[in-house]
Coordinates of C-alpha atoms and ligand atoms in Angstrom, one line a residue:
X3 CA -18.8 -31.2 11.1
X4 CA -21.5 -30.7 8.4
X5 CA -21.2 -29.9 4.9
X6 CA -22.2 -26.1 4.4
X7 CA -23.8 -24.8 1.7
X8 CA -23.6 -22.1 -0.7
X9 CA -26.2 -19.5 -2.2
X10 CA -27.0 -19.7 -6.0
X11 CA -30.0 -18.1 -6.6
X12 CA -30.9 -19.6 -3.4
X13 CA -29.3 -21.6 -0.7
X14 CA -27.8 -25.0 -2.2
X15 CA -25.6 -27.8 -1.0
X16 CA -24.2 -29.0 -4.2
X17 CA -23.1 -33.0 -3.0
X18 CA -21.5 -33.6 -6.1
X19 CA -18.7 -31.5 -5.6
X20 CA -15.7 -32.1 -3.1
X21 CA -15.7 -30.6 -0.1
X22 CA -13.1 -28.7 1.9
X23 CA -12.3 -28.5 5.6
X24 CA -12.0 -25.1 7.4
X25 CA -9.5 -25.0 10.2
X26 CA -9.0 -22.7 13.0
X27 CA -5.6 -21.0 12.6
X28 CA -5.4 -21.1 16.6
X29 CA -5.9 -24.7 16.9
X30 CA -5.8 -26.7 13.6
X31 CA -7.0 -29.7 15.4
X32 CA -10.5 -28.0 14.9
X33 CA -12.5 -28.8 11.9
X34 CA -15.1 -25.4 11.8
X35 CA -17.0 -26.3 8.4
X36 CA -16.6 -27.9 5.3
X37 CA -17.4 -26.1 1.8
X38 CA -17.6 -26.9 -1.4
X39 CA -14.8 -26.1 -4.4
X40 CA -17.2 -25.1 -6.5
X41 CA -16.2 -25.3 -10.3
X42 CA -16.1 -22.6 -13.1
X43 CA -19.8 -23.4 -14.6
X44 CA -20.7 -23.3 -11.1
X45 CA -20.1 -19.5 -11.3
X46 CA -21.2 -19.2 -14.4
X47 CA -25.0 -20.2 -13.3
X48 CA -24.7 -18.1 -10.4
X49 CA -23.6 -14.7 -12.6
X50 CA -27.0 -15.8 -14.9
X51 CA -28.8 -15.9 -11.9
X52 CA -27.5 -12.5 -10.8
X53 CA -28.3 -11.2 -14.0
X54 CA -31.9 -12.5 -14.3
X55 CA -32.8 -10.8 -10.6
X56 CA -31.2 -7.4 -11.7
X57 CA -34.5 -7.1 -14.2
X58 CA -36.5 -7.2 -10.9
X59 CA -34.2 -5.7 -8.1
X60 CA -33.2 -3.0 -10.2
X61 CA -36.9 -1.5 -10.0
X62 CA -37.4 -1.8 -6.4
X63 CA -38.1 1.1 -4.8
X64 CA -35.5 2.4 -2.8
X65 CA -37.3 2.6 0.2
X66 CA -38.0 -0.8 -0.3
X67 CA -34.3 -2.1 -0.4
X68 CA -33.9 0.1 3.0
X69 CA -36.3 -1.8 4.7
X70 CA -34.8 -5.5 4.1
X71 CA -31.5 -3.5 5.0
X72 CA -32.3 -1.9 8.3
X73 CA -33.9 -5.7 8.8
X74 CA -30.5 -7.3 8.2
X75 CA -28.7 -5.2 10.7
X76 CA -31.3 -6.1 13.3
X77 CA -31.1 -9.5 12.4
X78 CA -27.1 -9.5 12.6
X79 CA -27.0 -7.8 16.1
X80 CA -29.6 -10.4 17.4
X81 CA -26.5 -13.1 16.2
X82 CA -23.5 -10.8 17.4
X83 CA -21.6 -12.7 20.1
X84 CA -22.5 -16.1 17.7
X85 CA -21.1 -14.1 14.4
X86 CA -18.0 -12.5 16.1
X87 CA -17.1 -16.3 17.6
X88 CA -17.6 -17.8 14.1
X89 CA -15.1 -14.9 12.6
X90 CA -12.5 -15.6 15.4
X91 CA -13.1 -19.5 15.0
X92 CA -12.0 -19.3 11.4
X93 CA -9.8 -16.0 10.8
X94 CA -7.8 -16.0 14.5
X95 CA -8.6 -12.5 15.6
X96 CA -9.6 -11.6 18.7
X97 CA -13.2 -11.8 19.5
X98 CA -13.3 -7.5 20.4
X99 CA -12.1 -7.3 17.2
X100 CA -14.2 -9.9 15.7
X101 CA -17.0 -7.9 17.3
X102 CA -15.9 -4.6 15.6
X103 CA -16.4 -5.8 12.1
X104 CA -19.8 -6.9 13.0
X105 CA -20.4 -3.6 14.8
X106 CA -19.6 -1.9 11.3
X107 CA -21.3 -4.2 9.4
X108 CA -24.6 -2.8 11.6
X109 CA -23.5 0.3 10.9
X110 CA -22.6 0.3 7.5
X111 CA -26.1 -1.8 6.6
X112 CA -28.3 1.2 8.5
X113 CA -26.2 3.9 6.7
X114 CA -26.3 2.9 3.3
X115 CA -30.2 2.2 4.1
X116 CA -30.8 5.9 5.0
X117 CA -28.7 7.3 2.5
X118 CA -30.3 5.2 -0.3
X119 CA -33.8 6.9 0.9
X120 CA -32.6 10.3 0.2
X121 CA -31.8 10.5 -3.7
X122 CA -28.6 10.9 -5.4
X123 CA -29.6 12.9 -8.3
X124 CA -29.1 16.5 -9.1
X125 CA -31.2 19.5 -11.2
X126 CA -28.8 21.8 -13.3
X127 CA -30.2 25.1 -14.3
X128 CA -30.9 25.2 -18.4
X129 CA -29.5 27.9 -20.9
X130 CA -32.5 27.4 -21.9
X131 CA -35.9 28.9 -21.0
X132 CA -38.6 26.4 -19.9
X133 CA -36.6 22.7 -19.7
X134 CA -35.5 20.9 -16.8
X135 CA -31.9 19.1 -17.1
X136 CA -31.4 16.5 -14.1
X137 CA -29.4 13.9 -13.6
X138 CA -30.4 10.0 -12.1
X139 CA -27.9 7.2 -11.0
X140 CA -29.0 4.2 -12.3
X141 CA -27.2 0.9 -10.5
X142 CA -24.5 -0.8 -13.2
X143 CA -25.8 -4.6 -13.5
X144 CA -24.0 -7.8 -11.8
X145 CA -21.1 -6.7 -9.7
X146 CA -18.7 -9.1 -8.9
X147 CA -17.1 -8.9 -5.3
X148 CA -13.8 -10.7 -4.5
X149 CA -12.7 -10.4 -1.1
X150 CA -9.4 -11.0 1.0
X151 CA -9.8 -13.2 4.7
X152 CA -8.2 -10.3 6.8
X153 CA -11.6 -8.9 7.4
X154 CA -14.0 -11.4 6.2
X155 CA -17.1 -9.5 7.3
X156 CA -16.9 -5.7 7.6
X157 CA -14.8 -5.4 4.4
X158 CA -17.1 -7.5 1.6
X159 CA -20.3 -6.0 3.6
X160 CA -18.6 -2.5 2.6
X161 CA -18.4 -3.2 -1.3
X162 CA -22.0 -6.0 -1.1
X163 CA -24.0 -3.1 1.1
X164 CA -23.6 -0.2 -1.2
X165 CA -23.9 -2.4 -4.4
X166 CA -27.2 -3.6 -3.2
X167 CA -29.1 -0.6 -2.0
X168 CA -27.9 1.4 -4.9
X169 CA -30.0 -2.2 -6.8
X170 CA -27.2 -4.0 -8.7
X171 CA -26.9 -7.7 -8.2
X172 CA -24.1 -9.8 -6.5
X173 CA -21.7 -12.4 -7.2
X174 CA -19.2 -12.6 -4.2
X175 CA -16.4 -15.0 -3.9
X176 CA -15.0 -14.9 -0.5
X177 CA -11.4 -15.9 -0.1
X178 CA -11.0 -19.9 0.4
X179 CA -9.8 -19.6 4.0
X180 CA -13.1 -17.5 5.2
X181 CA -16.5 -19.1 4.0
X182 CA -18.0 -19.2 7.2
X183 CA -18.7 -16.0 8.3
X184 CA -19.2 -15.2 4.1
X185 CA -22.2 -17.3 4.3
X186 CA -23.5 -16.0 7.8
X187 CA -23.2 -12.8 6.2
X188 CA -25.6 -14.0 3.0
X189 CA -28.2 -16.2 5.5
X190 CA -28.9 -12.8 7.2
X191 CA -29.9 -11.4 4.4
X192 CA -32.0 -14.0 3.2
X193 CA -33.3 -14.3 6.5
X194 CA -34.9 -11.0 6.0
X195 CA -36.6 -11.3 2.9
X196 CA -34.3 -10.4 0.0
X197 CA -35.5 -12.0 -3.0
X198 CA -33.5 -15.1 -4.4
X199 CA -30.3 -14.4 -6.8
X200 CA -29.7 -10.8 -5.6
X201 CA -26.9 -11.8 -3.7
X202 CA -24.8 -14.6 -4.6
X203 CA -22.3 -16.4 -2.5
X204 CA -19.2 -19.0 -4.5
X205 CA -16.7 -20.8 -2.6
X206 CA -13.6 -22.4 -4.8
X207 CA -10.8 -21.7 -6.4
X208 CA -9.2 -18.2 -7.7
X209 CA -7.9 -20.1 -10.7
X210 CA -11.6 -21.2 -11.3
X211 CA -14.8 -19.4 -9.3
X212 CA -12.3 -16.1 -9.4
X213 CA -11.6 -16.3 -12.9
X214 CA -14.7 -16.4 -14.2
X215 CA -15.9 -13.8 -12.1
X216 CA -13.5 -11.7 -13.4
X217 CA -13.7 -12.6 -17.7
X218 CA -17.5 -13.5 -17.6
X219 CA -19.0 -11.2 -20.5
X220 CA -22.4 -10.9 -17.9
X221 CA -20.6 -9.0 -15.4
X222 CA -20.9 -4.9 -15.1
X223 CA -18.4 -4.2 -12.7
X224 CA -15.7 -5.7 -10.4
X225 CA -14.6 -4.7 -7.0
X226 CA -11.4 -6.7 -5.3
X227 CA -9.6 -6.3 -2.7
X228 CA -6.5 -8.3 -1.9
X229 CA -2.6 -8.1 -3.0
X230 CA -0.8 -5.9 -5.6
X231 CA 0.0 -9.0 -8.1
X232 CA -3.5 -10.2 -7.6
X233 CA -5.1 -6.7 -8.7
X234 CA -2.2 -6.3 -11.4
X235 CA -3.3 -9.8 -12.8
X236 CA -7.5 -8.9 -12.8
X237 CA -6.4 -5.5 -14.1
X238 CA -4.7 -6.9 -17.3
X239 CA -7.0 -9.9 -17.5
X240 CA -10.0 -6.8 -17.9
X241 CA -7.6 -5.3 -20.6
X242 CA -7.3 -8.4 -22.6
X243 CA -10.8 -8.9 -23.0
X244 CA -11.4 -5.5 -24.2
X245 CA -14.7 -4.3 -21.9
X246 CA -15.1 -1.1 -20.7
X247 CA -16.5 -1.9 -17.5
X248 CA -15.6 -0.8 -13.7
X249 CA -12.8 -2.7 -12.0
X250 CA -12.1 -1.1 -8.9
X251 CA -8.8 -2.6 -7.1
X252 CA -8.5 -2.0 -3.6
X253 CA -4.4 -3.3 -3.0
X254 CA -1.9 -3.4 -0.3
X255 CA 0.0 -0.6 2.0
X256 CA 3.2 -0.4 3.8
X257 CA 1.8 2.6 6.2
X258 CA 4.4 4.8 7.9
X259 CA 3.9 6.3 11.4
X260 CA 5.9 9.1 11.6
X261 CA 6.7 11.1 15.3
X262 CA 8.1 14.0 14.7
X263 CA 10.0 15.8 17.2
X264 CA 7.4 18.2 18.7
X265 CA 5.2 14.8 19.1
X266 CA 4.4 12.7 22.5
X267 CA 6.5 9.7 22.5
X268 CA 4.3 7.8 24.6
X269 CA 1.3 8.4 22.4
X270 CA 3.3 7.7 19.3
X271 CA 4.6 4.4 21.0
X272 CA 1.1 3.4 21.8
X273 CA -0.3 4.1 18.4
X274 CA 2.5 2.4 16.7
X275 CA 2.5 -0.8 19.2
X276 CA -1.6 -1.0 18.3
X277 CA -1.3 -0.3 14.8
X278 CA 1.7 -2.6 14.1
X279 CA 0.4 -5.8 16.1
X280 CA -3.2 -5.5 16.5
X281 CA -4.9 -7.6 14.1
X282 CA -1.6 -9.6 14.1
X283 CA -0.1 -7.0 12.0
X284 CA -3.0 -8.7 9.1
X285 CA -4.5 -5.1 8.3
X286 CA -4.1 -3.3 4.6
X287 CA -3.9 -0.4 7.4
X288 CA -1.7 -1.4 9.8
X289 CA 1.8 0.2 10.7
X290 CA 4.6 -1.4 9.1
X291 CA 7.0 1.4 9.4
X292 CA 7.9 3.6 12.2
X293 CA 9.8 6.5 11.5
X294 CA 11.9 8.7 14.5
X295 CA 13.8 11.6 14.7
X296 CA 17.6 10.3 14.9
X297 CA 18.3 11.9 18.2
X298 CA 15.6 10.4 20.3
X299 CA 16.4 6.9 18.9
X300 CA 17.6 5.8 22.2
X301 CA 14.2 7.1 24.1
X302 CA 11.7 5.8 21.5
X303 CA 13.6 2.3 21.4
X304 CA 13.5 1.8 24.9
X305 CA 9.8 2.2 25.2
X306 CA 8.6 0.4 22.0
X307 CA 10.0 -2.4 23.5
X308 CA 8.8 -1.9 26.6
X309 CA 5.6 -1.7 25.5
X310 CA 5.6 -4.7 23.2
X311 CA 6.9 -6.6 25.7
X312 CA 2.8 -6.3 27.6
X313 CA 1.2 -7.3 24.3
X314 CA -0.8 -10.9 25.3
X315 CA -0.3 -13.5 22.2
X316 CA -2.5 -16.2 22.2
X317 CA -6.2 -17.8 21.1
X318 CA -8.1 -15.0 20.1
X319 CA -11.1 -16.7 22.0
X320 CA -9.5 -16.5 25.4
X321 CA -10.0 -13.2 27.4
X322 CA -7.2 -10.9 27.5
X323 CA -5.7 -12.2 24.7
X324 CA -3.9 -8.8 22.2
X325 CA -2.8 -10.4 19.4
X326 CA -4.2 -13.9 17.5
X327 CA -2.6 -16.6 15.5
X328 CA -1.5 -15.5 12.0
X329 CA -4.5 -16.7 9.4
X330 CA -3.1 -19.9 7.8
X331 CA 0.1 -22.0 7.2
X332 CA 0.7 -19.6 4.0
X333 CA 0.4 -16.6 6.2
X334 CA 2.9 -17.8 8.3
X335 CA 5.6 -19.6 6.6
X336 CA 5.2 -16.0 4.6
X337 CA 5.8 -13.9 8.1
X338 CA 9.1 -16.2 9.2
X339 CA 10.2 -16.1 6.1
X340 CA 10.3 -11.9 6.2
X341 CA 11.9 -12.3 9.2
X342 CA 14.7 -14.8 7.9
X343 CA 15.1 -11.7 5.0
X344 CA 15.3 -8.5 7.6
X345 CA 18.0 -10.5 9.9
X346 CA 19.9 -11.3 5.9
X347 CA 19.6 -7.5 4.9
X348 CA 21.4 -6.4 8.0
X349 CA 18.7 -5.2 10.0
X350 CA 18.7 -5.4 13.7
X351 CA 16.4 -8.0 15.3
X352 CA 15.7 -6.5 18.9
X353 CA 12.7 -8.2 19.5
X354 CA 10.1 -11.3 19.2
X355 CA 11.1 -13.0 15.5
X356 CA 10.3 -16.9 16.4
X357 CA 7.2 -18.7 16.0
X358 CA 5.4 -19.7 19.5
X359 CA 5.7 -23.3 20.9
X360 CA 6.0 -25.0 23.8
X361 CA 2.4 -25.2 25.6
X362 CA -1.0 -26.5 24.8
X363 CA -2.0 -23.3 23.6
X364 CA 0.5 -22.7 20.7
X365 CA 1.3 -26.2 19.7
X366 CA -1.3 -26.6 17.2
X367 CA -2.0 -23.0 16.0
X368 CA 0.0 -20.2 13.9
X369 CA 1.6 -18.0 16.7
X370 CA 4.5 -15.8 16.1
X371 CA 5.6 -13.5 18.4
X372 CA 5.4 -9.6 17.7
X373 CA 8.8 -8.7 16.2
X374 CA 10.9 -5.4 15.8
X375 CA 13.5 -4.8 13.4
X376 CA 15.6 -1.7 14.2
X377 CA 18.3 0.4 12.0
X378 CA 16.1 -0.2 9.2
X379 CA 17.1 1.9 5.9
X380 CA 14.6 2.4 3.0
X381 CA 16.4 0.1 0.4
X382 CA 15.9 -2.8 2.2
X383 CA 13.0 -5.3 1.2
X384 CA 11.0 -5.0 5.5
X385 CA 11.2 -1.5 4.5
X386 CA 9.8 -1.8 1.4
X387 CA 7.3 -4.6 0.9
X388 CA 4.1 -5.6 2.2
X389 CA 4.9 -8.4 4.9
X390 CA 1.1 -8.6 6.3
X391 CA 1.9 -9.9 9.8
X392 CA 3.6 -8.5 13.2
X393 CA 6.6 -7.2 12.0
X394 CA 7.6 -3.6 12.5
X395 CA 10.4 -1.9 10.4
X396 CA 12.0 1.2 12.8
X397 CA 13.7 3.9 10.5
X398 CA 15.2 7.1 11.7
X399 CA 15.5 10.4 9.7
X400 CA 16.8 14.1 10.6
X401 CA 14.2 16.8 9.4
X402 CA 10.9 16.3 7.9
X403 CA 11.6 16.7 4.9
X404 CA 13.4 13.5 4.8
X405 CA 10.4 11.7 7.1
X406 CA 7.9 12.6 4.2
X407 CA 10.4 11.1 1.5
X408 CA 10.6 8.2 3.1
X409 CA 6.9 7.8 3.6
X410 CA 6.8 8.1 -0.2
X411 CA 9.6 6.2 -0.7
X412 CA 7.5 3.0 -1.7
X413 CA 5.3 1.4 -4.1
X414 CA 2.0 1.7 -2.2
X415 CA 0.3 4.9 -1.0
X416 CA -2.6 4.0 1.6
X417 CA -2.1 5.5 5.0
X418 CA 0.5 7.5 7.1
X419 CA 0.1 8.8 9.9
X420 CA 2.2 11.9 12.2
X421 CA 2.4 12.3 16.3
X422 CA 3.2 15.8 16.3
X423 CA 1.9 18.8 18.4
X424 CA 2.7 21.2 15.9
X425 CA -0.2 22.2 13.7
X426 CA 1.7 23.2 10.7
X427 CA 4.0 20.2 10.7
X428 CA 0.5 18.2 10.4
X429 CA -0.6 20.3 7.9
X430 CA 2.9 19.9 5.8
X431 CA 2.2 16.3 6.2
X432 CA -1.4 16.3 5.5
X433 CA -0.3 18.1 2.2
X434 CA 2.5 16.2 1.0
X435 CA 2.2 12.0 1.9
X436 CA 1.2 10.5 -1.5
X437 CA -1.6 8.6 0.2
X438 CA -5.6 8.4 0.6
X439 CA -5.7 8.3 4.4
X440 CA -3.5 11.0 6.8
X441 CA -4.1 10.2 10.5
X442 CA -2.8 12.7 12.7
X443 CA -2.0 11.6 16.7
X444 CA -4.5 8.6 15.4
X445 CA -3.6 4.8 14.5
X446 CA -3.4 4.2 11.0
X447 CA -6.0 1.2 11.7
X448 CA -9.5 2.0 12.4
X449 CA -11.8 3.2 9.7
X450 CA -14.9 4.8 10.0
X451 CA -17.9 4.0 7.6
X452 CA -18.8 7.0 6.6
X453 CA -15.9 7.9 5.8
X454 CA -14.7 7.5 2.2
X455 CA -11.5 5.1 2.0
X456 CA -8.9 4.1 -0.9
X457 CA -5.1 4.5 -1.8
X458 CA -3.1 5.7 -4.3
X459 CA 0.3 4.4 -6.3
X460 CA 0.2 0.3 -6.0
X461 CA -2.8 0.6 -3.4
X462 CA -5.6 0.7 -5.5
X463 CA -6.5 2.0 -8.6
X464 CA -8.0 4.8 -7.0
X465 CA -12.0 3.9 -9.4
X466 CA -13.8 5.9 -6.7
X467 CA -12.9 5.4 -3.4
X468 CA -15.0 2.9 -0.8
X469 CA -17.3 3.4 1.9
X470 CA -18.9 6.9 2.4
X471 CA -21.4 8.3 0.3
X472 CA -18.8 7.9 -2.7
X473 CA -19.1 4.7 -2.4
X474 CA -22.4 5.3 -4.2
X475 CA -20.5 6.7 -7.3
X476 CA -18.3 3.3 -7.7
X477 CA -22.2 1.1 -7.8
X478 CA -24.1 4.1 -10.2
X479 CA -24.3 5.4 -13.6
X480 CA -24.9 8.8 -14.1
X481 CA -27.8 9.8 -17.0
X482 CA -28.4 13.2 -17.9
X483 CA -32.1 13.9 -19.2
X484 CA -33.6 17.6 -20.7
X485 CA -36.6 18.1 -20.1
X486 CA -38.8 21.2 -22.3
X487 CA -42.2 22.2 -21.9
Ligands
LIG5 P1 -4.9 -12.6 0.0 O1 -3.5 -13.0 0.2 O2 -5.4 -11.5 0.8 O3 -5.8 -13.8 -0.1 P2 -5.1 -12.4 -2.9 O4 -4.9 -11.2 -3.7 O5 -4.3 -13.6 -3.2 O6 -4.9 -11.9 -1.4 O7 -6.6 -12.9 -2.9 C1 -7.7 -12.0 -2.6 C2 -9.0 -12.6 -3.2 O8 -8.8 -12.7 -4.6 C3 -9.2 -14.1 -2.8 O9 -10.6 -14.3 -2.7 C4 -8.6 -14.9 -3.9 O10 -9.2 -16.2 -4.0 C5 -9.0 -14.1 -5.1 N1 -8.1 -14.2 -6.3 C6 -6.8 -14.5 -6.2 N2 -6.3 -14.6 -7.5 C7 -7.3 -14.3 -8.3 C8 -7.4 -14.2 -9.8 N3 -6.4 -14.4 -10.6 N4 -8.6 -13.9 -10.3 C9 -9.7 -13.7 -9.5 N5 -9.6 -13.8 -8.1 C10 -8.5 -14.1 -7.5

């Protein structure tokens, strides 16, 4: 397998560094790429180089940064099949849902290209007779982008898209596990014309590439997305240095689905089953906790595991095929461990909880099986802490009331979502879960583009949310200018 390169300026294969070896999660037999751990002064050059093409990119017109957009979306769905492969190849997901993040990733390129075109300024009517007060965004410098491997493509394109039509420059460091598709991301944009050192792609270490894109005095603004002790740690390493510059920390979630009473159980069960084990339970936005009224316990049980019992587990390549391997060997020592911690808290294992052996298929790859912890109470760590794999947590409450409290009940605040029929229970919880995202009779996975997107509490920091046309605010400094004549 050849040595791949990254993109400093402009596309280089540094030989003098060592090399790492990407393996596919599903079989780990298979060598997909090798890339280089670059070092700290590697990043360093890169976040000059960022800097230099800001001077240029900066003054491009707008329309002009649409076109090389709306050229990289036509590029990318030329490569689709090939791109969605590559991200199942390396991450484990399933190739639909390998497909959906490069869906969005057209989607999100042509949007942001057509709401760049429009303006984002204002005019404010003067006290004053004769003078004009208006207001321009102006893009904030070198933004650094640090990304998680869950969603390799979809998620960095949402924070590298908006930076770059709004023209900032980019440094992106793309977690170690998921270069590949990171760099298939950066060719297409080269591959449509956008001048050298605008984006910026640095594979290495957190301790080292991370790091520096984080203290670096050149960079304007930081957006990360990963785990709560992660974004603590950037947050206080900002602190330190004393900059007042944007750090926007997109964190973790331990989502609720709540069916209330007055809900249809077999939609809530479907939602839950998808939310919960799709995406191998990997999803900031997945359903960790499912929450039932106490009296239909019996009811709800029964078909959860009925319906768990249908999901497929297996190489996300192969046709069919539900649920993928978990990411890596961290990812899933992490998983069994959780599960060794519900079964020691006294919750009830009533299905899956074992890794997957026993055939050519699992031998060599990261399977677990879909697992369900009933009689689940909030004190308990499942209930309580991001696991980031296929294991659901089923609670039961008695009114409402209590079902919201719960929701609330921990550290992060991202999404929750209600099955209910009755329009002012939805609007009770629409009004009182501490979160950025409701859905109501929806999964809590699935975002839309357009559609703005952060948390609250230990999910983010809540510095303008992502995605949407607020995603604009996040990349653009507002200037006020009075004009008299
Ligand atoms: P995950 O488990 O999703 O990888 P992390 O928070 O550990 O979550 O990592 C998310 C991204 O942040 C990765 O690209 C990782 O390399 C990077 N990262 C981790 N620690 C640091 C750090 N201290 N400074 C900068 N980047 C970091």
């Amino acid at each position: 397998m050849s040595e791949r390169g990254v993109f400093i300026g402009r596309h280089v294969v540094p030989r003098d560094r060592e090399f790492y070896e990407i393996r596919n999660p599903a079989d780990t037999r298979q060598v997909i790429a090798k890339f280089p751990r670059l070092r700290r002064d590697d990043a360093r050059e890169a976040i000059n180089i960022a800097k230099d093409s800001f001077i240029k990119w900066s003054k491009t017109l707008p329309v002009e940064r649409a076109r090389i957009l709306y050229k990289v979306a036509d590029i990318i769905e030329s490569r689709a099949d090939e791109m969605a492969k590559t991200l199942t190849l390396e991450e484990g997901k399933t190739v639909p849902d390998s497909m959906f993040e490069v869906v969005r990733t057209i989607n999100l390129l042509r949007f942001y290209a057509g709401l760049i075109t429009r303006g984002q300024g204002k005019v404010i009517q003067s006290q004053d007779k004769n003078t004009i007060i208006m207001t321009t965004r102006e893009p904030l410098g070198v933004i650094s982008v640090i990304t998680p491997w869950n969603f390799p493509l979809s998620l960095p394109a949402w924070k590298i898209i908006p930076a770059i039509a709004t023209g900032n420059t980019v440094v992106w460091k793309p977690a170690s596990i998921t270069p590949t598709i990171a760099y298939e991301l950066v060719k297409a944009f080269y591959d449509a014309g956008l001048p050298e050192g605008v984006l910026n792609l640095v594979t290495g270490s957190a301790s080292e590439v991370g790091d520096e894109l984080v203290t670096n005095k050149d960079i304007d603004a930081i957006t990360f997305t990963g785990s709560l002790q992660t974004g603590k740690e950037i947050n206080e390493k900002v602190g330190r240095l004393n900059r007042f510059i944007r750090v926007q920390l997109e964190l973790g979630g331990k989502n609720a689905m709540v069916l209330s009473r007055n809900g249809d159980v077999n939609l809530a069960v479907e939602l839950t089953v998808r939310s919960a084990f799709g995406l191998t339970g990997q999803a900031c936005t997945a359903t960790s906790r499912f929450l039932i009224p106490e009296d239909m316990h019996d009811e709800v049980l029964g078909k959860l595991v009925e319906r768990t019992k249908k999901i497929v587990v297996g190489n996300g390549l192969r046709n069919g095929v539900d649920m993928g391997p978990l990411a890596s060997k961290e990812q899933y020592d992490k998983i069994l461990s959780y599960i060794e911690i519900g079964k020691s808290e006294g919750a009830k294992l009533i299905y899956g909880g074992q890794p997957i052996r026993g055939s050519e298929e699992f031998d060599h790859g990261y399977f677990v099986t879909p697992t369900i912890f009933d009689g689940v109470t909030p004190d308990m760590r499942i209930a309580k802490e991001e696991i980031f794999g296929p294991v659901l947590a089923v609670m039961t409450y008695r009114t409402l009331d209590e079902a919201i409290d719960i929701v609330n009940s921990t550290e992060y605040g991202l999404i929750a979502g209600i099955v209910t029929r009755d329009i002012s229970e939805a609007a009770k919880f629409i009004e009182d879960a501490k979160v950025g995202v409701v859905k109501v009779n929806k999964p809590t996975i699935g975002l839309e583009p357009w559609v703005p997107y952060g948390g609250v509490k230990g999910s983010g920091n809540d510095m303008y949310k992502e995605m949407g046309e607020e995603a604009i605010e996040f990349f653009t400094r507002i200037k006020a200018t009075y004009i008299g004549y």
